[in-house]
Coordinates of C-alpha atoms and ligand atoms in Angstrom, one line a residue:
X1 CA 120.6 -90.2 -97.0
X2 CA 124.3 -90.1 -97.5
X3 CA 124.6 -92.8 -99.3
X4 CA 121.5 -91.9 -101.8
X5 CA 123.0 -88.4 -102.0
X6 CA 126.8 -89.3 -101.5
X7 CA 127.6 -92.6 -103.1
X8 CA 131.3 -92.0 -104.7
X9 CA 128.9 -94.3 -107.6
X10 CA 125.4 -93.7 -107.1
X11 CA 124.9 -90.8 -105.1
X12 CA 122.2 -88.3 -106.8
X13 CA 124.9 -85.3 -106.1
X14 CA 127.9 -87.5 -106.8
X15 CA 126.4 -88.0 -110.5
X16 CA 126.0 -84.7 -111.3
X17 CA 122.2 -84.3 -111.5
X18 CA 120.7 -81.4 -113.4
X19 CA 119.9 -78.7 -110.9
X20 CA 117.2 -76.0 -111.8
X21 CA 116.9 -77.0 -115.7
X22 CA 113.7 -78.0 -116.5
X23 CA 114.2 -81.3 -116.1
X24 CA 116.4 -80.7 -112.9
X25 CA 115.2 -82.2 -109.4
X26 CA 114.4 -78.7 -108.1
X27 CA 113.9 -75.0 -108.7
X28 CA 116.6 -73.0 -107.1
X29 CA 117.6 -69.1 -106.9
X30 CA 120.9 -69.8 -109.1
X31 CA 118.7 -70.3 -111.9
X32 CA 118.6 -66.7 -111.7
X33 CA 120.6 -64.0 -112.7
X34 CA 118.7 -61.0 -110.5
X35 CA 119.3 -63.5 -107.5
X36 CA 123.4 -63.4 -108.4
X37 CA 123.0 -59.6 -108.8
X38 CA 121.6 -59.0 -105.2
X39 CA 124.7 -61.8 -104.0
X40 CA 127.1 -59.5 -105.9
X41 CA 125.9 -56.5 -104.3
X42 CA 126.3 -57.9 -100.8
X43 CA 130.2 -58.9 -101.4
X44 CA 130.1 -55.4 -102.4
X45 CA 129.1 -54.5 -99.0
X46 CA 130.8 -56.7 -97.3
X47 CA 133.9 -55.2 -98.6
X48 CA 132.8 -52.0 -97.8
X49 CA 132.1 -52.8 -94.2
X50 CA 135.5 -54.9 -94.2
X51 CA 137.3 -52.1 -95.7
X52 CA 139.5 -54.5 -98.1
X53 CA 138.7 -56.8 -101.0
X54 CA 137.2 -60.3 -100.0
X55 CA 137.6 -63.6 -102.0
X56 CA 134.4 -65.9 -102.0
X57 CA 134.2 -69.3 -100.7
X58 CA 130.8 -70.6 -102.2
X59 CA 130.0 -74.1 -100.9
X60 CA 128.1 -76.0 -102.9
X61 CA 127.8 -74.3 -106.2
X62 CA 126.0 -77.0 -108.1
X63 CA 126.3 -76.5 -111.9
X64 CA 128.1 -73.3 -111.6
X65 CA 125.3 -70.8 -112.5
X66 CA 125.6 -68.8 -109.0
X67 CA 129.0 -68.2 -109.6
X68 CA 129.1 -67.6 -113.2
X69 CA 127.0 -65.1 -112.6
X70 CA 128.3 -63.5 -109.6
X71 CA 131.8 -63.3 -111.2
X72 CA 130.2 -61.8 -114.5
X73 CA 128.6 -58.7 -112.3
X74 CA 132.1 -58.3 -110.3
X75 CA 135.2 -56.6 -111.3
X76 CA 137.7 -59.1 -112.6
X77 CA 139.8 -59.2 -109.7
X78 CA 137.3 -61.1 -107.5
X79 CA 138.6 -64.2 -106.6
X80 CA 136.1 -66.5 -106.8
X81 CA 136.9 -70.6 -104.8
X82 CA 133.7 -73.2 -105.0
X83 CA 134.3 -76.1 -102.1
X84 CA 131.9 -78.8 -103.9
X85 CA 132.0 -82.6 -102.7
X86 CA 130.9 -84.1 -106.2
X87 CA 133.6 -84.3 -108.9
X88 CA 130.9 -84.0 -111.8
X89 CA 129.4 -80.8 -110.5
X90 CA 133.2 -79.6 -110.1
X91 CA 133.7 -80.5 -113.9
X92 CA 131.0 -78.5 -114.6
X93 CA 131.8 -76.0 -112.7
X94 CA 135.4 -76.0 -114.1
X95 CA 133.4 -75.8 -117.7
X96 CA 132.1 -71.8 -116.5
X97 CA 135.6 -71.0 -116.0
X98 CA 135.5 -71.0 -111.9
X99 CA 137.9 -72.4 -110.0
X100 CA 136.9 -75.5 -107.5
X101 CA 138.0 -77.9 -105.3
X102 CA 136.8 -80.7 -103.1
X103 CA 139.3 -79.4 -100.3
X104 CA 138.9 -76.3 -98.2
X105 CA 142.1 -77.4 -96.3
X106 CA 144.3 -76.2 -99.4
X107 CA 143.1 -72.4 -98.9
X108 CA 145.4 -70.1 -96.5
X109 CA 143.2 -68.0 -94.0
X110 CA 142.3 -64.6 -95.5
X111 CA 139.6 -62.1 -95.2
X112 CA 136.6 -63.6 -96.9
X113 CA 132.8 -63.8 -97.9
X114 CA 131.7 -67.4 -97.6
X115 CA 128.2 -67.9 -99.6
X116 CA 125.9 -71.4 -99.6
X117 CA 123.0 -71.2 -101.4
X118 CA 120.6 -74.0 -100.4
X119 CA 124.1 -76.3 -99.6
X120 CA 123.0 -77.1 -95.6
X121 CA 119.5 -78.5 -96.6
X122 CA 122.0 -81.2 -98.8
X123 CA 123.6 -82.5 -95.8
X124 CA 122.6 -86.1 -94.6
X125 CA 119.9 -85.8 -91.2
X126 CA 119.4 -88.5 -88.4
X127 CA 115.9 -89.3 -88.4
X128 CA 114.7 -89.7 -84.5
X129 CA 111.3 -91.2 -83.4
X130 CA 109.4 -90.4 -79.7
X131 CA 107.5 -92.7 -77.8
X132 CA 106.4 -89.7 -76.2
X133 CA 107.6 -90.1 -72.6
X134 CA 111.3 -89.0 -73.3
X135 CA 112.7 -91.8 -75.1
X136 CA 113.8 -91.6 -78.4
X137 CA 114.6 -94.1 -81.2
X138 CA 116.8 -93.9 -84.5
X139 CA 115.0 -95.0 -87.4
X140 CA 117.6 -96.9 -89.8
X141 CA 117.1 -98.0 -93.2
X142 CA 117.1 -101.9 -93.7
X143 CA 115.6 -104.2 -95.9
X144 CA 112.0 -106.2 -95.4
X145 CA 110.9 -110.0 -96.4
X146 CA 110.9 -108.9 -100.1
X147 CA 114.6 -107.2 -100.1
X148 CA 112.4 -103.3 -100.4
X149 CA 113.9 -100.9 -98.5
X150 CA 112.5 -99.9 -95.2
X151 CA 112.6 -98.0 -91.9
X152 CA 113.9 -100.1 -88.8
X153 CA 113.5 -98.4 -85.2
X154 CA 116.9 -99.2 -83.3
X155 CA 119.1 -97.7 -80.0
X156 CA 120.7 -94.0 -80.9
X157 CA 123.7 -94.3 -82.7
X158 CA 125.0 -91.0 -80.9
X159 CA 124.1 -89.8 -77.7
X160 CA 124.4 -86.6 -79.6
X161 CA 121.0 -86.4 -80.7
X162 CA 119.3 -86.7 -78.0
X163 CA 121.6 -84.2 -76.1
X164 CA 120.6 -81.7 -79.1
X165 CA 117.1 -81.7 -78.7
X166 CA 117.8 -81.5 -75.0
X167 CA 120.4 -78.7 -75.1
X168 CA 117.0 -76.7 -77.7
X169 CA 114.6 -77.6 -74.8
X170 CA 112.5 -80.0 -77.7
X171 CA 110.3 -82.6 -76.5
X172 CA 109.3 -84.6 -78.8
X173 CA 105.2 -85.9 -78.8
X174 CA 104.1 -89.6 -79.1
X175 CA 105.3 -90.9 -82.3
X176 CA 106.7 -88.0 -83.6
X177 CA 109.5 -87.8 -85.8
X178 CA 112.4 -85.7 -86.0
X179 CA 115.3 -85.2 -88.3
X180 CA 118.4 -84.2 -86.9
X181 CA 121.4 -82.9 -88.8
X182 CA 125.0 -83.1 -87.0
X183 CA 127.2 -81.8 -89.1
X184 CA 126.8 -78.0 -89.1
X185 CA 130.0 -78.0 -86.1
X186 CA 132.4 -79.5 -88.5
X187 CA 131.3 -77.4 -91.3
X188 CA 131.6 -74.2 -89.7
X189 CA 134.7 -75.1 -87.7
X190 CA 136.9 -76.2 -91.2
X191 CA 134.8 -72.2 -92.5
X192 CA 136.6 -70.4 -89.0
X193 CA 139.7 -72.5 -90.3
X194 CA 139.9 -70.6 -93.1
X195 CA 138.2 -67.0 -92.7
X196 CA 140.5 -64.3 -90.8
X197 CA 137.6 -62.1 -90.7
X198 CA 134.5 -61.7 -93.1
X199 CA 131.0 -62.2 -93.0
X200 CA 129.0 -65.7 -93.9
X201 CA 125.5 -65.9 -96.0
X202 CA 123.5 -69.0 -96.2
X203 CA 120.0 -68.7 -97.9
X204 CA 118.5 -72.1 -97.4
X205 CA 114.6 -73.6 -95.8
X206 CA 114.7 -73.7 -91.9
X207 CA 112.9 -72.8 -88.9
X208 CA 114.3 -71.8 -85.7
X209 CA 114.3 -75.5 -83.6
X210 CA 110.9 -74.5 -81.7
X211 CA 108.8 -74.3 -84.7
X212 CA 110.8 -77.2 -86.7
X213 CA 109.6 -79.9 -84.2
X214 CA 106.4 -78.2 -83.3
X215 CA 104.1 -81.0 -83.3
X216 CA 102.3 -80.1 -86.1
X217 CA 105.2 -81.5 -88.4
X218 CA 105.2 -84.4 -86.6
X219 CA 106.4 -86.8 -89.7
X220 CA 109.0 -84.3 -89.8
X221 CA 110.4 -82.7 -93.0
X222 CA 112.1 -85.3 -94.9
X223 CA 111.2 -85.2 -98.2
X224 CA 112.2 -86.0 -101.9
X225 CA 112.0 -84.7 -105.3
X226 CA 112.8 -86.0 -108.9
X227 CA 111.9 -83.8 -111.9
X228 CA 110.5 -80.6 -110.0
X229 CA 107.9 -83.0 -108.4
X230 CA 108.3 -83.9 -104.8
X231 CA 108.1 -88.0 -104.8
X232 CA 107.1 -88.6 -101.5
X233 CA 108.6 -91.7 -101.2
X234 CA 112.5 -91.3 -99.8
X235 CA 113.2 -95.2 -101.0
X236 CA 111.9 -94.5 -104.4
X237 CA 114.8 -94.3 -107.0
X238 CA 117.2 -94.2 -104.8
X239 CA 120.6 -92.3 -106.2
X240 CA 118.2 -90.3 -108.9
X241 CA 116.1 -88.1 -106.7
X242 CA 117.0 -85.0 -104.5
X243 CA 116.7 -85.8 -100.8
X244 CA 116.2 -82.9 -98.4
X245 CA 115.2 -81.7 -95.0
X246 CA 114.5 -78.2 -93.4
X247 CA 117.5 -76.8 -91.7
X248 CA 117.4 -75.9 -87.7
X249 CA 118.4 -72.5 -88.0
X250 CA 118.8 -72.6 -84.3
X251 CA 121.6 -75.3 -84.4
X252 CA 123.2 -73.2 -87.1
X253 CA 123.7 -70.6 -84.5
X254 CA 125.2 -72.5 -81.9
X255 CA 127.5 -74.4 -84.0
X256 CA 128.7 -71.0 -85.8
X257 CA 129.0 -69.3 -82.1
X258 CA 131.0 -72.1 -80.8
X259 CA 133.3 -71.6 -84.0
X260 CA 133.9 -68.1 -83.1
X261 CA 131.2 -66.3 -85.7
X262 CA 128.5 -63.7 -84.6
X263 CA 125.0 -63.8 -85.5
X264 CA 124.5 -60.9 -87.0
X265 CA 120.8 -61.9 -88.0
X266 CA 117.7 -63.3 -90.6
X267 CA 115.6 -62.6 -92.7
X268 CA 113.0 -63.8 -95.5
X269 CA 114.7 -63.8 -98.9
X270 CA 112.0 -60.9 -100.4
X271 CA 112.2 -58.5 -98.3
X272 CA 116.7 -59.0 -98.2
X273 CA 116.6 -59.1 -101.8
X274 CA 114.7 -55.2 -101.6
X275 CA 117.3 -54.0 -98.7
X276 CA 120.6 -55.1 -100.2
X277 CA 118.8 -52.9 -103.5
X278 CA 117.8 -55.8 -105.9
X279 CA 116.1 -53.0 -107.8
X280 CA 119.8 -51.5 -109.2
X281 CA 119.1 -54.0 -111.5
X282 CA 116.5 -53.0 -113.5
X283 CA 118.9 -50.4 -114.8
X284 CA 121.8 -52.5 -115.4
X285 CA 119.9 -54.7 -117.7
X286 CA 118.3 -54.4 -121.8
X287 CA 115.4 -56.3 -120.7
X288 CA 113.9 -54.9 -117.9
X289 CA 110.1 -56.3 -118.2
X290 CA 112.2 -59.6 -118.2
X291 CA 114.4 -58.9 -114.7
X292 CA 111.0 -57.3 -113.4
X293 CA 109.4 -61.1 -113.7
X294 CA 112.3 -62.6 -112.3
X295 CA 112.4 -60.5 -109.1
X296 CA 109.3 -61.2 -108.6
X297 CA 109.6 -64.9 -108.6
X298 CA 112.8 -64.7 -106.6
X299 CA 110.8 -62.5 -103.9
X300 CA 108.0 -65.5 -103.9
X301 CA 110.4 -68.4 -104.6
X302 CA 109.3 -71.6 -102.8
X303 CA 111.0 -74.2 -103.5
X304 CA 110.8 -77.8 -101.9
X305 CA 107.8 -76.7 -100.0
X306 CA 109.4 -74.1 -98.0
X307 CA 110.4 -70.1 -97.7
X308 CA 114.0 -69.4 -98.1
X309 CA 115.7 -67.3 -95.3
X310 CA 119.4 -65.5 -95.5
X311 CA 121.4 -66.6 -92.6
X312 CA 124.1 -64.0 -92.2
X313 CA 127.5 -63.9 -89.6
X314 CA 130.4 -62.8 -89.1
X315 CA 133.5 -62.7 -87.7
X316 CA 134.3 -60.5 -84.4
X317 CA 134.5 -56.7 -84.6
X318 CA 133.0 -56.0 -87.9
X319 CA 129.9 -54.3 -87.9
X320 CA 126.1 -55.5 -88.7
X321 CA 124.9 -55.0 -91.9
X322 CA 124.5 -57.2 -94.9
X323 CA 120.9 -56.5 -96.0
X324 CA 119.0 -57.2 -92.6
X325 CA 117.9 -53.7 -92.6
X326 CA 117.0 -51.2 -95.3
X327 CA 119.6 -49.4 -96.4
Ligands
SAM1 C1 120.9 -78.5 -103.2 S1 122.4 -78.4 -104.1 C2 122.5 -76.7 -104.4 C3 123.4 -76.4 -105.5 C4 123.5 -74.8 -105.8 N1 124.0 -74.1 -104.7 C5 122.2 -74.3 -106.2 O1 121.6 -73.6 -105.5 O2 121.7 -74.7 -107.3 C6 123.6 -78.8 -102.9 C7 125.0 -78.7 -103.4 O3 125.9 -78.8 -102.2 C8 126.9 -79.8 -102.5 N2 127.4 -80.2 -101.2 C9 126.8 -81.1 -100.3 N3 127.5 -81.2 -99.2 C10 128.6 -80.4 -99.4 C11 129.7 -80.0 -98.5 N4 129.9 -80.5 -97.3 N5 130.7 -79.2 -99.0 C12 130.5 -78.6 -100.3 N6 129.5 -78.9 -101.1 C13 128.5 -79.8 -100.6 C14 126.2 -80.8 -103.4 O4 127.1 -81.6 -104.2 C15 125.4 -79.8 -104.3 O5 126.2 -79.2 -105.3

C-alpha cells in the first residue's frame, strides 16, 4: 500500500491524481466550498477559544481546493502552511497561491489549528489474518506462478500489531482479517512538535476499534477506487487507483494522548457542520438554492463506503468546544 500510494515514481498520490473532479478517484468534502466555510468558521472559534490568532497546518491538502477556499473566507492575515508528501499535489497546491512544504520540521512551534481532511485513511495499514485461537499472521504481497500479484501469509513483521489489538482488547475470529495502521504515533508526535497550544480536526471514515474488527467486517476494510468506482481488486492498476482503509478512531486517541493532546470529542460530519452554524452561509452567498444543495450533500456525504466523523483535540488547558455541541 505504500508503495502503490508512495512510489517517489509510481505512487497514485506521488503522481498527482485528480482528487474530487469528475474523473478523480473519489468524492471528497474539498470539492466543496460550504464544507470550507464551516472549516473557516471553526478557526474562527478556535481563535476565539484560544484568544490569539492561529496559523493552519493542513496535512494533506490534495489539489489545494480546501485551502483555497478556506483562505478566500478568512481575513488576509491567516497564515495558511499545507504539509503534503507528493511534490505534484504541492505544485498544484503552489498554483492556488498556498504555501506548502513536504517538511513540518522547518515550522517553529506556535499556537495553531492543524486540519486533515480525509489525510489518515491515506496512510499505508498492515493487513493481519487470525487463525482464530490467538495467533495472527501478516499477509504480504508477493508474486504467484504467473508473476500476478498476490497475498502471502508470513510471521508479523512487528510485534507491534499484535500488541495493538491486545492493548484495544480485539480478538480476532477464525480467518478474519484486520488492517492495522501504525503510524498515527509518529504523526501526532512531529504535530505536538510543532503546536504550542491549539486545537486538532481530522474529518476522515473510522470506527472506534470495537466496531472496526467486529466480526462482521471480517475481510476488513481495505478497499480501492479508480474513477469514483470502488475496484475491488487492491492489485488491479496498481499506482493509478486510490487505496484506502477505515481509520481506528480509538488508536487515534491513544497515540494523540500519549503526544500530550486531549480528546475533546466526535461527532458525525451533519450534525458538526449544523453546530459550528454551516447555515451563515446561505447569507454570505448570490446563490443560495445552489449552497442549499451542497449542504445537503455535505450533511449525507459518503464517500468510499463510509460516514465521515470530525475528530477534534487539543492541547492542555484550553477549553471544549469546536462544534461538538450546539452552539
Ligand atoms: C485522500 S487524499 C485527501 C486530499 C484532500 N485532503 C482532500 O480531501 O481532497 C490524502 C492526501 O494526503 C497526502 N498525504 C498522505 N500521507 C501524508 C502525510 N504523512 N503527510 C502529509 N500528507 C500526506 C496525500 O498525498 C494526499 O494529498
Amino acid at each position: 500500500m505504500a508503495s502503490a500510494l508512495y512510489d517517489p515514481h509510481h505512487g497514485f498520490y506521488t503522481k498527482g491524481p485528480a482528487i474530487g473532479s469528475q474523473d478523480g478517484a473519489f468524492n471528497t468534502n474539498a470539492m466543496f466550498p460550504a464544507f470550507a466555510f464551516a472549516v473557516t468558521l471553526a478557526i474562527q472559534q478556535a481563535e476565539r477559544l484560544v484568544g490569539e490568532p492561529l496559523r493552519v497546518i493542513e496535512f494533506g491538502g490534495g489539489t489545494g481546493e480546501l485551502g483555497a477556499y478556506i483562505t478566500k473566507f478568512s481575513p488576509s492575515s491567516l497564515e495558511y502552511i499545507i504539509i503534503e508528501t507528493s511534490p505534484r499535489l504541492r505544485e498544484q497546491q503552489k498554483k492556488k497561491g498556498l504555501t506548502t512544504t513536504d517538511d513540518i520540521k522547518m515550522l517553529p512551534p506556535g499556537p495553531t489549528f492543524v486540519l486533515g481532511n480525509e489525510v489518515l485513511d491515506a496512510f499505508p495499514v498492515h493487513r493481519v489474518m487470525s487463525d482464530g485461537s490467538g495467533q495472527l499472521m501478516e499477509m504480504y504481497v508477493g508474486l504467484d506462478t504467473h508473476e500476478e500479484f498476490t497475498e502471502i501469509p508470513g510471521a508479523l513483521s512487528t510485534s507491534r500489531l499484535a500488541k495493538r489489538l491486545h492493548d484495544e482488547k480485539i480478538y480476532l475470529g477464525r480467518g478474519q482479517i484486520a488492517e492495522i495502521c501504525l503510524e498515527f504515533h509518529d504523526f501526532l508526535k512531529k504535530i505536538q512538535s510543532v503546536v504550542s497550544k491549539g486545537y486538532l480536526i481530522f474529518i476522515d471514515y473510522g470506527d472506534e476499534a470495537a466496531n472496526l474488527y467486529s466480526y462482521t467486517q471480517r475481510n476488513g476494510t481495505l478497499r480501492s477506487f479508480q474513477s469514483q468506482r470502488q475496484t475491488f481488486d487492491p492489485f488491479d492498476s496498481v499506482g493509478e487507483q486510490d487505496l484506502t482503509a477505515d481509520v481506528d478512531f480509538s488508536a487515534l486517541k491513544t497515540a494523540a494522548q500519549e503526544s500530550g493532546f486531549i480528546p475533546v470529542g466526535s461527532i458525525q460530519q451533519g450534525p458538526w457542520l449544523y453546530n459550528i452554524g454551516i447555515e451563515k452561509y446561505l447569507t454570505q452567498i448570490d446563490d443560495s438554492q445552489q449552497a442549499q444543495t451542497d449542504i445537503e450533500q455535505l450533511t449525507k456525504l459518503t464517500d468510499l463506503g463510509s460516514t465521515f466523523d470530525i475528530q477534534v483535540f487539543k492541547t492542555k488547558g484550553l477549553p471544549d468546544g469546536l462544534g461538538l455541541h450546539l452552539s
